[in-house]
Amino acid sequence: MRLFLPVLVSLAFVLPVSAQVKVPESQAEISLSFAPLVKEAAPAVVNIFANRVVQQSESPFRGNPMFEELFRGFGATRPRVQNSLGSGVILSDDGIVVSNYHVVGMATEIRVVLTDRREFEAEILLADQDSDLAILKINSDTPLPHLTLRDSDGVEVGELALAIGNPFGIGQTVTSGIISGLARSGMATGNARGYFLQTDAAINPGNSGGALIDAKGQLIGVNTSILTRSGGSNGVGFAIPANLVARYVEQARAGNETFTQAWAGIYGQAVDYSLAEGFGLSVPEGVVITSMHAASPFATAGLEAGDIVLSVDGQPVNTPAEMLFRMSVRPVGGTIEVEYLSDGEIQTVDVDLIVAPDTPDRDTRTIRGGTLAGLTVANINPAVQSELKLPTSVSEGVVVLNIDGPLARVGLRVGDVLSAINGDVVETSKDVDEASEARSRNWRIDGVRGGQRFSYRFRI
């Protein structure tokens, strides 16, 4: 008997929008037909064709689960063009388009095709792999059809939802359903700001970047993935909320090429039933802070490890992903209102939204000579920790940023935290630079990866 486990499948595709068409205003009108609503919304959703050149290994071990990692870098590589088909949603008459990162990320050529068959070259203004969002810009001599973003915090379970896209490349398709759930986290592509709306409107591969709209034709989410056993829709689809999309558009218009997110500097976990009993809560709720960086704005505001964050800006948070989402939709430089439980008392405090401090100096070094030539390392500080998504508990030491040359075959990876080289403790990037000068044939590199210790031994 075969056991099929749920698999996350990325989607991909389109939509349109026309002018001067009456939108249904009552439940009676909606129940008669969705046609006026679709005619109004559809022209704002577009086809996206993206190409990128990748280097494909010709190693005889490629695809072999046992030897591929061991012989990484073995054999020649050759360029290959990868194509992707997805969709995007026009959000302004001057050509701002939102899509998924997995559709256009790293693309060298992007074409946007409207429902009236006009084609445009597009440029990426801002792209973020963690949230699976990309903001594009196309230029048109005439105003473009576009959708209005709705405040997604007001979306409720049971609301009518329409998904418009191009499943399996068969052409534009509209499906209807309801909002099945809110605050779904860790379910779809990307997870650093993973917080999704769930819908049972049929979404299939080919819908990525398509629009999820409400009964007024407003965009409430950008379709990004499905949960499936077969590769087709099982009625469990996920969309990135419009409020997060709005923040990305705002930063893209401001000229940001990467998304600037507020830094929390804390590590937490959802409060389950057993933890709730221990903290004296009648029901499980909130996120308990398990560790905290000394420079965390939460620490500055008076919170401590062991406190439970109950809500942010009046919105309950029950997972770390929800908490990060609430911080992501607020601008850096402002504040958020945090309600938390400490020593049995509920308190409220304002927490500053700051970027991760780049202090102390990261002192990035690329080793130029010796056995470790080609290795790039840096001292860990909050900014480095945030960029590489290291655990909050890893607040000091030396981390690997890049590996080139023969050392790439040893097994080291980006994000590895080095603790010792040939038995000598490594505390700074300078220590790694000096260790590379050692004259030895037998080498040993010790470190930590994902909370697990490792040790690599090799001979030159």
Coordinates of N, CA and C in Angstrom, one line a residue, residues 65 87 106 117-118 120 136 165 171 215 231 236 280 285 317 375 421 446:
P65 N 20.2 10.4 -4.7 CA 20.1 10.8 -3.3 C 21.2 10.5 -2.4
S87 N 0.9 34.2 -13.2 CA 0.1 35.4 -13.4 C 0.4 36.5 -12.4
M106 N 14.6 35.8 -10.0 CA 15.8 35.5 -10.7 C 15.6 35.4 -12.2
R117 N -4.6 41.0 -25.2 CA -3.4 40.5 -25.9 C -2.3 41.5 -26.1
R118 N -2.4 42.6 -25.4 CA -1.2 43.5 -25.4 C -0.1 42.9 -24.6
F120 N 3.8 43.4 -22.7 CA 4.8 44.4 -22.2 C 6.0 43.7 -21.6
L136 N 6.4 44.1 -9.8 CA 6.9 44.4 -11.1 C 6.4 45.7 -11.6
G165 N -7.7 32.6 -12.7 CA -6.4 32.2 -13.1 C -6.4 31.4 -14.3
G171 N -6.3 28.3 -20.2 CA -7.0 29.5 -20.4 C -7.6 30.1 -19.1
A215 N -16.7 39.9 -2.9 CA -17.9 40.1 -3.6 C -18.0 41.5 -4.2
G231 N -1.6 16.7 -6.8 CA -1.1 17.7 -7.7 C -2.2 18.6 -8.2
V236 N -8.1 23.2 -0.9 CA -7.3 23.8 0.2 C -6.3 24.7 -0.5
G280 N -1.3 29.1 33.7 CA -2.6 29.5 34.3 C -3.6 30.1 33.4
E285 N -3.5 30.2 24.2 CA -3.5 31.4 23.3 C -2.1 32.1 23.4
V317 N -2.5 37.0 18.3 CA -1.4 36.2 17.6 C -1.2 34.9 18.4
L375 N 36.6 30.7 1.0 CA 35.6 30.7 2.0 C 35.4 32.1 2.5
I421 N 38.7 25.2 14.2 CA 39.4 24.7 13.0 C 40.7 24.1 13.5
D446 N 35.0 22.1 12.8 CA 33.8 21.8 13.6 C 32.9 23.0 13.6

